XYZ file of C-alpha atoms in Angstrom:
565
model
C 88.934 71.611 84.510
C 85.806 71.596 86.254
C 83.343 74.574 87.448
C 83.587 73.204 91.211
C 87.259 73.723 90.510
C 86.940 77.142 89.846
C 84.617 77.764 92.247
C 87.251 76.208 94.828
C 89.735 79.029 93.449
C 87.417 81.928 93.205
C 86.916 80.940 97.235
C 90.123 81.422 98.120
C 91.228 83.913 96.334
C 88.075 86.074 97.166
C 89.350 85.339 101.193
C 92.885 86.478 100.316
C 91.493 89.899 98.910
C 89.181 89.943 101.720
C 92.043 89.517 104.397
C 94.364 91.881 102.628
C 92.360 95.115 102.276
C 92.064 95.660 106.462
C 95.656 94.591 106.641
C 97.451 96.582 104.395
C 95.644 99.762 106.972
C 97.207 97.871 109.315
C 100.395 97.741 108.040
C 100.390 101.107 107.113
C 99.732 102.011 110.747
C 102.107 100.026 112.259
C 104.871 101.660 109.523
C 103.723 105.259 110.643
C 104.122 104.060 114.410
C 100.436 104.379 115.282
C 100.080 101.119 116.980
C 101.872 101.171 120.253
C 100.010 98.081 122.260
C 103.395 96.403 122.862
C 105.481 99.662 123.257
C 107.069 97.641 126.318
C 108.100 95.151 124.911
C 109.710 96.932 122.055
C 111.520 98.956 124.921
C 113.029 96.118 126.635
C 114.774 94.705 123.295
C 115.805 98.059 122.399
C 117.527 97.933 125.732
C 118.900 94.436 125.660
C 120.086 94.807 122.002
C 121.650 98.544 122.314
C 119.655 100.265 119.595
C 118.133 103.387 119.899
C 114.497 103.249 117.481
C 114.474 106.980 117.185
C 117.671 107.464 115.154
C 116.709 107.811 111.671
C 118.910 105.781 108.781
C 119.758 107.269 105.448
C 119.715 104.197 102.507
C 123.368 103.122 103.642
C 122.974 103.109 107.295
C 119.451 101.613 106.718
C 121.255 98.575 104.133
C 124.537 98.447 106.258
C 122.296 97.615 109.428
C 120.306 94.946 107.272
C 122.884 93.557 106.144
C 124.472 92.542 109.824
C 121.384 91.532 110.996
C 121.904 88.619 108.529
C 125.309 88.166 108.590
C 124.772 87.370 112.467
C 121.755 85.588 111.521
C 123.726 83.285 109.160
C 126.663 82.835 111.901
C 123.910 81.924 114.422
C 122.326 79.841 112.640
C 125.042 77.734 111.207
C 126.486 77.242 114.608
C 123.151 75.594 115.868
C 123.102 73.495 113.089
C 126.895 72.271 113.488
C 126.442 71.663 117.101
C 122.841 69.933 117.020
C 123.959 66.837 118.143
C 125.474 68.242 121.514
C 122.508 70.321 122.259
C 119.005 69.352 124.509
C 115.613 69.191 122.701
C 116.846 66.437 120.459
C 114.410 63.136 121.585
C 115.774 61.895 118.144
C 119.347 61.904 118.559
C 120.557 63.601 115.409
C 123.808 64.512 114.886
C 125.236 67.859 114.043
C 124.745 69.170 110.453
C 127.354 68.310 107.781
C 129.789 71.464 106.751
C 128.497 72.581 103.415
C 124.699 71.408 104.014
C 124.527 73.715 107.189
C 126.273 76.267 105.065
C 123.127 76.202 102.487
C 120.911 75.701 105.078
C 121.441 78.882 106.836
C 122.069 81.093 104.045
C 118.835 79.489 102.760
C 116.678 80.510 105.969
C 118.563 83.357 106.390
C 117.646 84.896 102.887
C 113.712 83.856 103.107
C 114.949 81.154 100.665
C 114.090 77.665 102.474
C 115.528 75.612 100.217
C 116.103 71.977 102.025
C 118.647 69.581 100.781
C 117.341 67.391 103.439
C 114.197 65.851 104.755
C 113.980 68.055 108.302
C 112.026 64.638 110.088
C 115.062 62.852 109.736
C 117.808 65.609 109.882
C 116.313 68.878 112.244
C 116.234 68.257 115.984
C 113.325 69.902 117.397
C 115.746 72.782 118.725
C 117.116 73.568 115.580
C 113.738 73.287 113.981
C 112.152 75.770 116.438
C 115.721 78.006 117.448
C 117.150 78.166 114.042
C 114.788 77.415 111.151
C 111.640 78.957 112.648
C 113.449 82.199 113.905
C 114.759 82.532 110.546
C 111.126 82.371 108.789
C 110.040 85.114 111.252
C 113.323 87.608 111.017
C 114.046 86.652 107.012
C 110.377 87.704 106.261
C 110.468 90.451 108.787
C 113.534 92.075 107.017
C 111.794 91.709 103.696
C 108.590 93.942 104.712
C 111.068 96.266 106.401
C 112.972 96.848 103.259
C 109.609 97.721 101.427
C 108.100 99.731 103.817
C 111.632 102.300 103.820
C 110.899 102.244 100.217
C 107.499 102.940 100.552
C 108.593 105.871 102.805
C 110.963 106.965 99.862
C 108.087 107.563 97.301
C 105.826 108.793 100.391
C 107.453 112.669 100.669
C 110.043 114.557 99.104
C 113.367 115.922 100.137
C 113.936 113.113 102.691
C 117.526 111.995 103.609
C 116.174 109.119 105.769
C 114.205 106.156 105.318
C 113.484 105.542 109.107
C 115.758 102.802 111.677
C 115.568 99.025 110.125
C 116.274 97.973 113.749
C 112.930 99.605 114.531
C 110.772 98.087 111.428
C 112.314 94.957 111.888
C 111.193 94.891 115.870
C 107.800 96.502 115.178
C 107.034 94.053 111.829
C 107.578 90.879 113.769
C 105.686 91.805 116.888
C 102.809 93.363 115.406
C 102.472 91.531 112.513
C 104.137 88.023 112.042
C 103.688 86.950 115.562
C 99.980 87.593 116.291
C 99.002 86.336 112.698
C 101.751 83.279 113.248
C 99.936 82.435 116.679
C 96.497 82.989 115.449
C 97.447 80.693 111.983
C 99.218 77.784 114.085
C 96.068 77.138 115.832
C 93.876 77.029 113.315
C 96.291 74.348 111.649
C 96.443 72.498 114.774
C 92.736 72.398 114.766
C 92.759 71.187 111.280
C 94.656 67.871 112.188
C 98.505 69.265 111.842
C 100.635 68.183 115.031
C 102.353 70.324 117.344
C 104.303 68.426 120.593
C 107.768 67.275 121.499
C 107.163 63.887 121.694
C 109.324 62.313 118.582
C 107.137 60.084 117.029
C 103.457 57.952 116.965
C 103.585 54.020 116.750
C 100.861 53.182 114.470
C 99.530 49.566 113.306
C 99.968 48.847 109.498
C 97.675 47.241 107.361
C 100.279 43.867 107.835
C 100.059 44.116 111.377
C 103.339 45.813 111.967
C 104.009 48.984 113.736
C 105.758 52.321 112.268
C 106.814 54.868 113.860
C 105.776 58.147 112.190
C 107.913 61.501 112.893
C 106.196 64.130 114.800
C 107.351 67.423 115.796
C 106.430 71.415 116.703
C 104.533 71.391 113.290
C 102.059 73.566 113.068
C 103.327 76.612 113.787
C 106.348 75.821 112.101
C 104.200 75.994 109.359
C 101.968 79.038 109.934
C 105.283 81.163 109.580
C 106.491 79.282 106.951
C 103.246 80.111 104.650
C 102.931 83.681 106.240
C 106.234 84.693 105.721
C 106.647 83.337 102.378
C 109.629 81.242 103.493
C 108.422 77.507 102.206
C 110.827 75.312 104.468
C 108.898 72.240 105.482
C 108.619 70.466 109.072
C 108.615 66.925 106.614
C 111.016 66.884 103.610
C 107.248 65.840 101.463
C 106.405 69.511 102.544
C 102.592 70.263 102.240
C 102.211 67.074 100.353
C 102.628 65.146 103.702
C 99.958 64.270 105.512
C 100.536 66.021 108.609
C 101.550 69.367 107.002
C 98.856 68.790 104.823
C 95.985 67.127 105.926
C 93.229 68.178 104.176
C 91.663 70.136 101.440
C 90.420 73.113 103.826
C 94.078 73.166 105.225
C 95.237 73.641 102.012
C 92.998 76.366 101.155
C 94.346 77.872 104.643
C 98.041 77.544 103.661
C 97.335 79.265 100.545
C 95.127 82.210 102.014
C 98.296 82.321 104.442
C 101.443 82.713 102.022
C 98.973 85.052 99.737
C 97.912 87.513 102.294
C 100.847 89.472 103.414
C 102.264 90.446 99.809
C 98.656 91.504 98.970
C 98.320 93.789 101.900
C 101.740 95.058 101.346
C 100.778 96.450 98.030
C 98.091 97.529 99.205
C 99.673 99.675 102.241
C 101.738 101.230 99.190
C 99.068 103.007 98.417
C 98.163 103.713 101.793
C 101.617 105.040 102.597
C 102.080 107.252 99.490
C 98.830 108.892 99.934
C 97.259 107.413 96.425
C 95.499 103.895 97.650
C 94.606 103.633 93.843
C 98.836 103.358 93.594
C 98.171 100.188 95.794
C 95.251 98.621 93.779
C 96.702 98.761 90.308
C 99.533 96.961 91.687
C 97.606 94.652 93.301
C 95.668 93.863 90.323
C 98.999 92.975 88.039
C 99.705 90.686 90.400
C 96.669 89.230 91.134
C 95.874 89.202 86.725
C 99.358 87.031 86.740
C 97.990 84.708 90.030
C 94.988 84.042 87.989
C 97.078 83.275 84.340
C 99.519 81.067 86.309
C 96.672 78.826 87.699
C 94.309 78.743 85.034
C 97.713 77.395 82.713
C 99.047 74.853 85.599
C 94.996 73.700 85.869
C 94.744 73.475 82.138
C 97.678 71.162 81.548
C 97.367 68.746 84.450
C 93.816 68.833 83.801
C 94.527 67.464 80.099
C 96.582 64.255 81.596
C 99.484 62.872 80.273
C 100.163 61.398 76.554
C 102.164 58.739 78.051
C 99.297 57.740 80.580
C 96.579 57.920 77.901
C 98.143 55.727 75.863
C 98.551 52.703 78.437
C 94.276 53.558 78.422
C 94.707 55.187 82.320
C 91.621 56.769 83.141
C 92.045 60.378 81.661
C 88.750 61.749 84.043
C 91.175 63.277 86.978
C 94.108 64.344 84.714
C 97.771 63.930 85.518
C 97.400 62.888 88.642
C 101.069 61.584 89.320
C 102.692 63.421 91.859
C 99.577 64.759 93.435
C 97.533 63.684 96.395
C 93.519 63.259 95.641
C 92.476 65.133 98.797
C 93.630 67.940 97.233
C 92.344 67.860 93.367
C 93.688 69.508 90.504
C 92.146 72.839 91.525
C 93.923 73.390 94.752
C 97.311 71.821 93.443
C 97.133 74.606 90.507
C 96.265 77.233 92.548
C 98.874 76.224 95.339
C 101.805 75.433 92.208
C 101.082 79.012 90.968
C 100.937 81.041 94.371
C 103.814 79.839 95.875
C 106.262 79.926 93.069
C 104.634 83.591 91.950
C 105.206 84.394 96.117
C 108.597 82.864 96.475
C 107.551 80.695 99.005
C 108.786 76.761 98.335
C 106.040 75.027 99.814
C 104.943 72.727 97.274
C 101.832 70.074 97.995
C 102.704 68.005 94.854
C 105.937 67.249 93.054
C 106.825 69.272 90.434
C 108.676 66.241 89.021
C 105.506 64.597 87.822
C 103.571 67.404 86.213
C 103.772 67.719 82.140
C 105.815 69.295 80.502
C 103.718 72.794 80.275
C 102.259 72.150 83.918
C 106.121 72.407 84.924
C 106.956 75.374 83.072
C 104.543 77.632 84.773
C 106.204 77.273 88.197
C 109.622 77.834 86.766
C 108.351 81.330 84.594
C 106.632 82.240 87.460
C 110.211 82.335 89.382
C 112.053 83.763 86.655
C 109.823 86.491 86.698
C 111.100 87.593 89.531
C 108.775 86.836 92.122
C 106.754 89.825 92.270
C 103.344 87.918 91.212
C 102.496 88.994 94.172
C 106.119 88.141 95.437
C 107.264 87.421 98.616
C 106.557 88.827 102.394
C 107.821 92.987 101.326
C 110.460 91.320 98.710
C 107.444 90.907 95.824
C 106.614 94.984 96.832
C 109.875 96.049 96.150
C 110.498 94.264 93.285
C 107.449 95.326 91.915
C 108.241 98.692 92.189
C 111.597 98.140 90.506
C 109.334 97.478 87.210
C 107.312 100.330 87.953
C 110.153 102.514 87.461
C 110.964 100.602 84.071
C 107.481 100.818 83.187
C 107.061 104.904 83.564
C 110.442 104.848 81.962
C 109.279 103.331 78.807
C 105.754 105.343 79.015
C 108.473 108.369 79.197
C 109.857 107.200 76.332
C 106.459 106.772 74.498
C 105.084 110.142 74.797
C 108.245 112.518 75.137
C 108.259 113.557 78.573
C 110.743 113.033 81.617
C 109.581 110.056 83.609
C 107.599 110.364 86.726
C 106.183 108.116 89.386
C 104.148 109.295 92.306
C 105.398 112.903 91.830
C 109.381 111.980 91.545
C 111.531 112.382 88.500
C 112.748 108.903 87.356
C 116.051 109.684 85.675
C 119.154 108.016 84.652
C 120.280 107.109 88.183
C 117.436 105.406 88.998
C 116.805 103.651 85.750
C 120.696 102.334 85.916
C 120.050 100.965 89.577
C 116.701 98.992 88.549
C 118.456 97.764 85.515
C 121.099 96.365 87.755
C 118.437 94.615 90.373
C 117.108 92.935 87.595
C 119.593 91.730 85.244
C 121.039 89.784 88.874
C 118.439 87.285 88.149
C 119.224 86.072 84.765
C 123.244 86.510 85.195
C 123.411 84.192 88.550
C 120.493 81.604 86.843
C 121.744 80.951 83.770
C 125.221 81.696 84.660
C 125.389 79.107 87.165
C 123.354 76.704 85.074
C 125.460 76.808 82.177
C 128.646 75.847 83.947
C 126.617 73.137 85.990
C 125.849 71.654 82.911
C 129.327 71.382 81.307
C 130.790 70.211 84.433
C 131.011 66.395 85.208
C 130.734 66.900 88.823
C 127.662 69.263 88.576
C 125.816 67.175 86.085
C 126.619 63.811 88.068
C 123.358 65.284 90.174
C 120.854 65.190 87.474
C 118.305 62.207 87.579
C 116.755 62.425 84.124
C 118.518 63.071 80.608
C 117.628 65.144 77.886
C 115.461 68.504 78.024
C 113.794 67.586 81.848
C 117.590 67.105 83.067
C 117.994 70.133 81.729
C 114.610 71.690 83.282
C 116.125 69.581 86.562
C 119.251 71.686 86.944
C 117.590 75.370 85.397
C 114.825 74.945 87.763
C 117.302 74.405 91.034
C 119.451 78.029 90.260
C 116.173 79.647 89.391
C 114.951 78.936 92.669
C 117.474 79.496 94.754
C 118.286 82.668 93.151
C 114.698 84.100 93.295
C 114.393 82.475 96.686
C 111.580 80.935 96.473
C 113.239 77.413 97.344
C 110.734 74.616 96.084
C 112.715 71.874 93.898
C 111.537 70.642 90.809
C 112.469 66.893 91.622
C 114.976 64.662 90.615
C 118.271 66.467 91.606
C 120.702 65.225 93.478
C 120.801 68.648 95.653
C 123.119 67.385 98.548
C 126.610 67.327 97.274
C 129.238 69.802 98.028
C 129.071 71.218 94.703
C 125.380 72.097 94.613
C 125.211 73.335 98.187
C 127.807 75.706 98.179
C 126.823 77.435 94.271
C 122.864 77.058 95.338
C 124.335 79.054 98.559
C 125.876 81.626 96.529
C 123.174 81.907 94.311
C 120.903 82.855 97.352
C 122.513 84.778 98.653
C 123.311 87.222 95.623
C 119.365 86.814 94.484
C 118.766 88.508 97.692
C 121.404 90.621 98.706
C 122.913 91.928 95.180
C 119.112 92.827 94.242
C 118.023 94.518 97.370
C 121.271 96.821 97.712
C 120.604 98.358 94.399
C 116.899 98.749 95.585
C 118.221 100.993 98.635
C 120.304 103.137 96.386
C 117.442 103.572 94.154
C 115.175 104.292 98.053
C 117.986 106.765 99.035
C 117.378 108.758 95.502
C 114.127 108.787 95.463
C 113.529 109.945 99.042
C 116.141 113.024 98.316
C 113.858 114.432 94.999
C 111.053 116.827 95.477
C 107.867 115.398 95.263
C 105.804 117.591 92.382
C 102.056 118.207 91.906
C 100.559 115.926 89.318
C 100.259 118.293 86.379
C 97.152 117.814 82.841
C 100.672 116.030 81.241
C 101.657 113.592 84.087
C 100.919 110.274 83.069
C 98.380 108.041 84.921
C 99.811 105.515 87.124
C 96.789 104.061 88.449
C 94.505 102.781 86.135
C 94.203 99.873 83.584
C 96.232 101.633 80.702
C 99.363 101.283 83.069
C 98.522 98.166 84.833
C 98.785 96.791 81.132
C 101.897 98.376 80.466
C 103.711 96.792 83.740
C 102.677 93.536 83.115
C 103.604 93.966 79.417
C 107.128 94.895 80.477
C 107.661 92.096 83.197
C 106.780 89.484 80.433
C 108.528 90.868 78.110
C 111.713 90.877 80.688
C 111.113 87.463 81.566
C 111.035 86.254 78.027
C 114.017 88.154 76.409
C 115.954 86.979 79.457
C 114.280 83.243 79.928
C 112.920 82.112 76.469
C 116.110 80.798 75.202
C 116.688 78.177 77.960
C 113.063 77.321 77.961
C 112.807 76.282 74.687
C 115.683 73.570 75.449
C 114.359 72.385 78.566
C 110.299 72.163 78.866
C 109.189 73.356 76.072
C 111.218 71.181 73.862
C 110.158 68.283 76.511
C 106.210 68.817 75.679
C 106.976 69.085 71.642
C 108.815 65.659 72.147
C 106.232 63.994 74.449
C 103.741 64.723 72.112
C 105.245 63.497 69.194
C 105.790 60.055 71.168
C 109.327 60.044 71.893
C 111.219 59.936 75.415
C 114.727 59.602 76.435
């Protein structure tokens, strides 16, 4: 680690926090209706799509509505990718998708996942990459902010029976939001060297005197929604590690500041909404504590090298550096490992694979977590708030008093529902690892034996389940049996958490909303950002530890000790 390092991550995270604080007032405005610039527009697909933006949605309406928004989404989508091969904008000449990798595919865009069995330069056709994959990053994110900001609404007033019309925040998120920050994003990447044309591919002269033809593509803004909507799904199957995703240090910096600065703002705009901005900053500052621990620990191990490559007397001045791309450094690989698997976005601009044993743990905690640190594009705000409610539970607990958040009685109901949410994670995870373990036709996929085959197959449910999508290397994703469980796991990591998460909206909004009274206890300062960070650790390691110990953490104790398998 150096102090140029640092001072590369201070940078960028003082531009995130920068960014955010005018956004979230943004956000918040465009959530109360206040910004009205494009009221046409939002007119005319009212029209065309039959919905009327004035009707207001109780917590079922509002999660029935979401809900076929994606199931058409999925349909859609999987349809394009079946028929690719008959449809124009294909220079390449790809065929349509195989059965069960367009099934994960869509349910993996669809659910703000982005997990890709596949590498899209030699597999997407620039229709499906634009039509499908890149509608999917703007409507999967979209539907994620929309979410949070009816839950925002929920701890906003009291005696509510509705949460406002998702068809509405859905419309009003994407054109407001995602769209002029997607445009504005795409051409700063373009300027920074990333491509963005039709044509197929580049000839260029190799150092032999050859020629090689080099994929290009719509890139760039493929990847400014990617990053801003905390989706992850890669133009290149390399992902930012490619060259022309990733170019350069100072677009790296950019697609960090980009998949950082929506979740930010959108805790932020909770406090905002609910009337309290210090509600928004203490939030802010858990996740922001846990950005900071997850980098300094990736940048600490990679930093130290590996025992393996120190022994054949590599050079141990630039660390680990397997896996990793010098234009980028250690610093900018940490801080990128550690955002994106803390934002459940699945970019990744160096392999997991390669990093040491504790450098690879990080990423997978971070997930397991349950990507709230800051979490994705509105999914990291609501599941945030789902350990608020634990955490004023337990502070209930502490000093004898019913537990209260922003003025609303947290009772058994709601307690029940958040317990629900969160024990999906851990069920689906290990669940699904367990069984892929044991079963020859699951395990056939793992490269490596012994704990990191382990870590392998642990790492590919975590991530699909908290859909965050990046793959820790080494798996053997594309086989029927992987796509269709990594499929299911998706989609229950996004669906059978967020429906408890409306229930818990719908109660909420119904309660009174109380005066703060000399016995309510603070929610805003350090005492209870403490406490909520003490309880999501303490979550993550009841739930997590176990399977850690066999998989990395057993891996590091071994590597150190000299031995391999």
């Amino acid at each position: 680690m150096t102090l140029l390092g640092w001072a590369q991550i201070a940078l960028v995270l003082l531009a995130i926090l920068a960014a955010a604080i005018p956004l979230a007032r943004y956000i918040a405005a465009v959530a109360a209706g206040r910004v009205t610039f494009l009221a046409p527009v939002e007119r005319a697909f009212h029209a065309a799509a039959g919905t009327d933006p004035s009707r207001g949605m109780g917590w079922r309406g509002y999660t029935l509505a979401m809900l076929a928004a994606n199931a058409a989404g999925f349909v859609l989508l999987y349809a394009l990718l079946r028929l690719q091969g008959v449809l124009p904008f294909n220079p390449q000449g790809f065929g349509g998708i195989p059965p069960w990798l367009a099934f994960n595919t869509a349910i993996s865009f669809v659910t703000n996942t982005n997990w890709q069995a596949y590498a899209g330069e030699a597999t997407m056709s620039n229709l499906s990459q634009m039509a499908g994959l890149a509608v999917q990053n703007f409507l999967s994110a979209a539907t994620g902010m929309a979410l949070a900001l009816a839950l925002c609404r929920a701890f906003a007033a009291g005696g509510l029976q509705q949460l406002g019309n998702f068809w509405a925040d859905l419309l009003r998120v994407t054109l407001y939001v995602l769209l002029p920050l997607a445009i504005l994003v795409g051409l700063a990447f373009v300027a920074t060297g990333i491509p963005q044309t039709l044509s197929p591919h580049v000839e260029a002269t190799t150092l032999e005197g050859g020629t090689q033809a080099i994929p290009l593509g719509p890139v760039a803004f493929q990847v400014a929604i990617k990053h801003l909507g905390t989706n992850g799904g890669g133009f290149y199957g390399a992902n930012s590690a490619h060259p022309f995703e990733g170019p350069s240090a100072l677009a790296t910096a950019l697609q960090i500041w980009s998949h950082q600065v929506i979740p930010f703002a959108m805790a932020l705009a909770f406090g905002h909404i609910v009337g309290d901005r210090r509600q928004g900053w203490a939030l802010a500052a858990v996740m922001l504590g846990f950005v900071v621990a997850g980098t300094a620990a990736v940048y600490a191990a990679e930093a130290a090298g590996n025992p393996l490559h120190l022994a054949l007397g590599i050079d141990p001045a630039q660390g680990n550096m397997e896996g990793k791309e010098l234009r980028f450094g250690q610093a900018l690989v940490a801080l990128f490992t550690a955002t994106t698997t803390g934002a459940s976005n699945g970019a990744v601009n160096a392999m997991f694979d390669s990093f040491t044993p504790l450098g690879g743990l990080v990423p997978l905690f971070l997930i397991q977590l349950g990507e709230v640190l800051p979490g994705g594009a509105g999914s990291g705000l609501y599941g945030m708030l789902v350990f608020v409610l634990l955490a004023v539970f337990v502070a209930g607990l502490m000093v004898g008093r019913t537990p209260e958040y922003l003025g609303k009685k947290v009772q058994a109901r709601e307690v029940k529902l958040a317990m629900l949410a969160v024990l999906v994670l851990p069920v689906v995870i290990l669940g699904f690892t367990a069984v892929a373990l044991v079963l020859p036709v699951a395990a056939a996929s793992v490269q490596d034996p012994g704990p990191h085959g382990l870590t392998e197959m642990l790492f590919a449910y975590s991530s699909a389940t908290g859909n965050n999508g990046s793959a820790f290397g080494g798996l053997s994703a594309d086989t029927p049996w992987m796509n269709v469980t990594l499929g299911i796991a998706m989609a229950l990591g996004r669906f059978a958490y967020v429906v408890p998460v409306m229930a818990i909206a719908g109660s909420i909004a119904a309660k009174p909303k109380l005066a703060a009274s000399a016995g309510t206890f603070p929610t805003h300062g350090p005492l209870f950002a403490g406490l909520l960070a003490g309880v999501i650790l303490i979550l993550g390691g009841l739930q997590f530890m176990p399977a850690l110990a066999l998989g990395p953490i057993a891996e590091h104790f071994l590597l150190f000790a000299g031995k391999t398998f």
